[in-house]
Coordinates of C-alpha atoms in Angstrom, one line a residue:
M1 CA -24.2 93.5 39.8
N2 CA -26.5 91.2 39.7
A3 CA -30.3 90.8 38.4
L4 CA -32.8 88.2 37.7
I5 CA -35.7 89.6 35.7
T6 CA -39.2 87.2 36.0
G7 CA -41.3 87.7 32.7
I8 CA -37.6 88.1 30.5
T9 CA -39.4 87.2 27.8
G10 CA -42.3 90.0 27.8
Q11 CA -42.2 93.5 26.4
D12 CA -40.6 95.0 30.1
G13 CA -38.4 92.1 30.3
S14 CA -36.5 92.8 27.6
Y15 CA -36.4 96.9 27.6
L16 CA -35.7 95.8 30.9
A17 CA -32.9 93.8 30.1
E18 CA -31.2 95.6 27.1
F19 CA -31.0 98.6 30.0
L20 CA -29.5 96.7 32.5
L21 CA -26.9 95.7 30.0
E22 CA -25.6 99.1 29.4
K23 CA -25.0 99.5 33.4
G24 CA -22.6 96.9 33.5
Y25 CA -24.7 94.2 34.9
T26 CA -24.8 90.8 34.2
V27 CA -29.0 89.6 33.8
Y28 CA -30.6 86.6 34.7
G29 CA -33.5 85.5 33.1
M30 CA -36.2 83.7 34.3
V31 CA -38.3 81.6 31.7
R32 CA -40.5 79.0 32.0
R33 CA -40.4 75.1 30.3
S34 CA -43.2 75.1 27.5
S35 CA -43.1 73.1 24.3
T36 CA -43.4 77.1 22.1
E37 CA -40.9 78.8 24.0
N38 CA -40.9 82.0 22.2
F39 CA -38.1 84.3 22.7
E40 CA -38.6 87.1 19.9
R41 CA -38.2 89.4 21.7
I42 CA -35.0 89.0 23.6
A43 CA -33.6 86.9 20.3
H44 CA -31.3 89.8 20.0
L45 CA -29.1 89.6 23.2
A46 CA -28.5 86.2 22.6
G47 CA -25.3 85.2 24.4
R48 CA -25.7 88.9 26.8
V49 CA -28.5 87.2 29.1
V50 CA -27.9 83.9 31.4
L51 CA -30.8 82.2 30.8
K52 CA -32.6 80.2 33.5
Q53 CA -35.4 77.6 33.8
A54 CA -37.9 78.0 36.7
D55 CA -41.8 79.0 37.4
L56 CA -43.6 80.6 39.4
L57 CA -45.7 78.1 40.6
D58 CA -42.7 75.9 41.7
Q59 CA -41.4 77.2 44.9
L60 CA -38.1 74.2 44.3
S61 CA -37.5 75.7 41.1
L62 CA -37.6 79.9 42.6
I63 CA -35.1 78.8 45.5
K64 CA -32.4 77.5 42.7
V65 CA -32.5 80.0 40.3
M66 CA -31.6 82.5 43.3
E67 CA -29.0 79.8 44.3
E68 CA -27.2 79.9 41.2
A69 CA -27.6 83.8 40.3
Q70 CA -27.5 85.3 43.6
P71 CA -28.9 88.2 42.5
D72 CA -28.2 91.7 44.0
E73 CA -31.6 92.9 42.4
I74 CA -35.0 90.9 41.5
Y75 CA -37.0 92.6 39.3
N76 CA -40.4 90.5 39.4
L77 CA -41.8 90.9 36.0
A78 CA -43.6 87.6 35.3
A79 CA -47.2 87.3 35.2
M80 CA -50.3 86.3 33.5
S81 CA -50.8 89.5 31.8
F82 CA -53.7 89.7 29.8
V83 CA -56.9 91.4 30.9
P84 CA -59.4 89.3 29.5
T85 CA -57.8 86.0 29.7
S86 CA -57.7 86.7 33.4
W87 CA -61.7 86.2 33.4
T88 CA -61.5 82.7 31.6
Q89 CA -58.7 82.0 33.6
P90 CA -59.1 83.5 37.2
M91 CA -57.6 80.6 39.3
L92 CA -54.5 80.3 36.8
T93 CA -54.4 84.0 37.1
G94 CA -54.3 84.0 41.3
E95 CA -52.0 81.3 41.2
F96 CA -49.5 83.2 38.7
T97 CA -50.0 87.2 39.8
A98 CA -50.5 87.1 43.1
I99 CA -49.3 83.6 44.8
G100 CA -46.7 84.1 42.6
V101 CA -45.4 87.4 43.7
T102 CA -45.2 85.2 47.6
R103 CA -43.4 82.9 46.1
V104 CA -40.6 85.1 44.9
L105 CA -40.2 86.3 47.6
E106 CA -40.2 83.5 50.4
A107 CA -37.2 82.7 47.9
M108 CA -35.6 85.9 48.1
R109 CA -36.6 85.9 52.0
Q110 CA -34.7 82.3 52.4
I111 CA -31.5 82.3 50.0
C112 CA -31.0 86.6 49.2
P113 CA -32.2 88.5 51.8
K114 CA -30.5 91.5 51.3
A115 CA -31.3 91.6 47.7
R116 CA -33.6 94.5 46.2
F117 CA -36.7 93.4 44.5
Y118 CA -39.5 95.6 42.4
Q119 CA -42.8 93.8 42.0
A120 CA -45.1 94.8 38.7
S121 CA -48.1 96.3 40.1
S122 CA -50.4 97.8 37.8
S123 CA -52.6 100.9 37.0
E124 CA -55.6 98.3 36.8
M125 CA -54.9 97.7 40.2
F126 CA -57.3 101.5 40.5
G127 CA -60.3 100.0 38.7
K128 CA -63.6 101.2 39.3
V129 CA -61.6 104.7 40.6
R130 CA -62.4 107.2 43.5
E131 CA -60.4 110.4 42.1
V132 CA -58.7 111.1 39.1
P133 CA -55.9 111.3 38.7
Q134 CA -54.7 108.5 40.5
T135 CA -51.6 108.1 43.2
E136 CA -50.1 106.1 45.8
L137 CA -52.3 106.8 48.3
T138 CA -55.4 105.9 45.9
A139 CA -57.7 103.5 47.1
F140 CA -58.6 100.4 45.3
H141 CA -61.2 98.9 43.3
P142 CA -59.8 96.0 41.0
R143 CA -63.0 95.3 38.5
S144 CA -61.1 92.0 36.6
P145 CA -59.8 88.9 37.9
Y146 CA -56.4 90.5 37.6
G147 CA -56.4 93.7 38.7
A148 CA -57.5 91.7 42.0
A149 CA -54.1 89.6 41.9
K150 CA -52.3 92.6 41.2
A151 CA -54.0 94.0 44.2
Y152 CA -52.8 90.7 46.7
G153 CA -49.2 91.3 44.7
H154 CA -48.7 95.0 45.6
Y155 CA -50.1 94.3 49.2
I156 CA -47.7 91.3 49.6
T157 CA -44.7 93.0 48.7
V158 CA -45.4 96.1 51.5
N159 CA -46.0 92.9 54.0
Y160 CA -43.0 91.6 52.9
R161 CA -40.8 95.1 53.4
E162 CA -42.4 95.9 57.4
S163 CA -42.8 91.9 58.6
Y164 CA -38.5 91.0 57.3
N165 CA -37.5 94.1 56.5
L166 CA -36.6 93.4 53.4
Y167 CA -35.8 96.2 50.5
A168 CA -39.1 95.7 48.6
V169 CA -40.8 98.4 46.0
S170 CA -43.9 97.9 44.1
G171 CA -44.1 100.4 40.2
I172 CA -47.8 101.2 40.2
L173 CA -47.1 101.4 36.1
F174 CA -50.2 102.8 34.5
N175 CA -50.3 101.8 30.7
H176 CA -47.4 101.8 28.9
E177 CA -46.9 100.4 25.0
S178 CA -44.1 99.7 22.8
P179 CA -43.3 98.0 19.3
R180 CA -42.7 94.5 21.6
R181 CA -46.4 94.8 22.8
G182 CA -48.6 91.5 22.4
R183 CA -50.4 92.0 19.5
E184 CA -53.6 90.8 22.3
F185 CA -53.5 93.8 23.7
V186 CA -56.1 96.4 22.4
T187 CA -53.1 99.3 21.6
R188 CA -51.0 96.8 19.5
K189 CA -54.0 95.0 18.5
I190 CA -54.5 98.6 16.3
S191 CA -50.7 99.0 15.3
D192 CA -51.1 95.7 13.5
G193 CA -54.4 96.1 12.2
V194 CA -54.1 99.7 10.7
A195 CA -50.9 98.1 8.9
R196 CA -52.6 94.9 7.3
I197 CA -55.6 96.9 6.1
K198 CA -53.4 99.8 4.9
L199 CA -51.1 96.8 3.6
G200 CA -54.2 95.3 1.9
L201 CA -53.7 92.5 4.2
E202 CA -57.2 92.8 6.0
R203 CA -60.1 95.4 5.3
D204 CA -61.4 96.1 9.1
L205 CA -60.6 96.6 12.4
R206 CA -63.1 94.9 15.3
M207 CA -62.7 96.8 18.8
G208 CA -64.7 97.4 21.7
N209 CA -65.1 100.3 23.6
L210 CA -63.9 103.4 22.5
E211 CA -64.0 105.5 24.8
S212 CA -62.1 104.5 27.6
K213 CA -59.7 106.6 28.7
R214 CA -55.8 105.4 29.7
D215 CA -52.9 107.0 30.5
W216 CA -50.4 105.5 27.8
G217 CA -46.4 105.5 27.8
F218 CA -43.0 103.4 26.3
A219 CA -41.9 100.6 27.7
G220 CA -38.7 102.0 27.3
D221 CA -39.6 105.3 29.7
Y222 CA -41.2 103.1 32.6
V223 CA -38.1 100.4 33.2
R224 CA -35.7 103.3 33.9
A225 CA -38.2 103.9 36.9
M226 CA -38.2 100.5 38.0
W227 CA -34.2 100.7 38.0
M228 CA -34.8 104.5 39.5
M229 CA -36.8 102.5 42.6
L230 CA -34.0 100.2 44.1
Q231 CA -31.0 103.0 43.8
Q232 CA -33.0 104.7 46.7
P233 CA -31.5 104.6 50.1
Q234 CA -35.2 103.5 51.3
P235 CA -37.5 101.3 49.4
D236 CA -41.2 102.8 49.2
D237 CA -43.6 102.8 46.4
Y238 CA -43.9 104.7 42.9
V239 CA -46.8 105.5 40.3
V240 CA -45.5 105.9 37.3
A241 CA -47.4 107.5 34.9
T242 CA -47.1 110.4 31.9
G243 CA -49.9 112.9 33.7
T244 CA -52.3 112.5 30.5
D245 CA -54.8 110.3 29.2
H246 CA -56.3 109.8 26.0
S247 CA -59.4 107.8 24.6
V248 CA -58.4 104.2 22.4
R249 CA -61.0 106.2 20.0
N250 CA -57.7 109.2 20.4
F251 CA -55.8 106.3 20.2
V252 CA -57.3 104.6 16.6
E253 CA -57.5 108.5 15.3
R254 CA -54.0 108.8 15.5
A255 CA -52.8 104.9 14.0
F256 CA -55.0 105.4 11.1
A257 CA -53.6 108.8 10.4
R258 CA -50.1 108.3 11.1
A259 CA -50.8 105.5 7.5
G260 CA -53.3 108.1 5.3
L261 CA -56.1 106.3 6.2
D262 CA -60.1 107.3 7.3
W263 CA -60.6 105.2 10.1
K264 CA -64.4 106.0 10.1
R265 CA -64.1 103.6 7.3
Y266 CA -62.3 100.3 8.9
V267 CA -63.3 100.3 12.3
V268 CA -66.3 98.0 13.2
Q269 CA -67.5 98.1 17.0
D270 CA -68.5 94.9 18.0
S271 CA -69.3 93.3 21.8
Q272 CA -67.2 90.5 22.1
F273 CA -64.8 93.3 22.8
V274 CA -66.2 94.5 25.4
R275 CA -64.8 93.6 29.1
P276 CA -68.0 92.0 31.6
A277 CA -66.4 95.3 33.9
E278 CA -65.1 98.3 32.5
V279 CA -62.1 100.2 33.4
D280 CA -63.5 104.1 32.1
H281 CA -61.2 106.2 33.0
L282 CA -56.9 105.8 34.1
L283 CA -54.8 108.4 35.2
G284 CA -51.5 108.8 36.9
D285 CA -49.6 111.5 39.3
S286 CA -46.7 110.6 39.1
S287 CA -45.0 113.5 40.7
K288 CA -43.1 111.9 43.7
A289 CA -41.0 109.8 41.3
R290 CA -40.5 113.4 39.3
R291 CA -39.6 114.9 42.6
V292 CA -38.3 111.4 44.8
L293 CA -36.6 109.5 41.6
G294 CA -36.3 112.4 39.1
W295 CA -37.7 110.3 36.8
E296 CA -39.4 112.1 33.8
P297 CA -41.0 109.4 30.6
I298 CA -39.6 110.8 27.0
V299 CA -41.6 109.3 24.9
G300 CA -44.8 111.4 24.3
F301 CA -48.0 110.1 22.7
D302 CA -48.5 110.3 19.0
E303 CA -44.7 109.6 19.0
L304 CA -45.2 106.5 20.4
V305 CA -48.2 105.2 18.6
D306 CA -46.2 106.5 15.4
M307 CA -43.4 104.5 16.4
M308 CA -45.8 101.4 17.2
V309 CA -47.5 101.9 13.4
D310 CA -44.3 102.0 12.0
A311 CA -43.0 99.2 13.2
D312 CA -45.6 97.1 12.3
L313 CA -45.2 98.5 8.6
K314 CA -42.5 97.7 8.5
K315 CA -42.5 94.0 10.2
L316 CA -45.2 92.9 7.5
S317 CA -43.6 94.7 5.0
D318 CA -40.4 92.9 5.2

């Protein structure tokens, strides 16, 4: 089996590549041409994955990659994925995270229509939530350009499935973290900040809203769900979540405790880190994925936080 992963250099892409290699796949990874290429997350997979240059903004490059890879499965994980940046770069966010999905689907329709397609949808599409917890049937009300772009990507995937009879699914993944998370994301910002304070490299950690609640899981568990979706007889969309929520404050408390520190001595609230429109409470109901796919998360919240703090302490100590 051949798999093509867009966004292979990201957190999810690296875990998914490992997972598929263990399953015996030939893994093709799509990377953008850049003067500052960052392959840190997949450095340990060098020689085991086939990297191809292409860009979600360039239709012809996507067609060429699919001609060369002839994928049986396509995982579209590439996006402008950092929510705060979507306010400062809303046009670019739309091009990558919304229109980019259409370009990948259109290339697939032309070159490999028998392939199976996975779209990385997001709990940010729910935004100002209509109900708690959120299911596959909960209405979307995105509260950021990123969330709005993801909603477009989600619906265009449904549209191509229904219009062209493609095997195309969306995984509505709630927040999933790991030691490979970018340092701009709040969870990694916390674990990295805790490690720096513990090692005497920083004096404080500046945070925005501590009361926002999220359903946090482990990225390694969530890529397993992506693969499981593409093994089903019929394409469908699934919420992937742990079903438990924690506040940013809970994450901070656990992370500092792991390092033997009192968080109240170091955390400073700073208005510059508060979103223009906040998403207050994301909590997913993944009962459909558990029932149909047989998926279950393995790593719990405390274990996830500890894993991230330990990894950053080790990284900064080496």
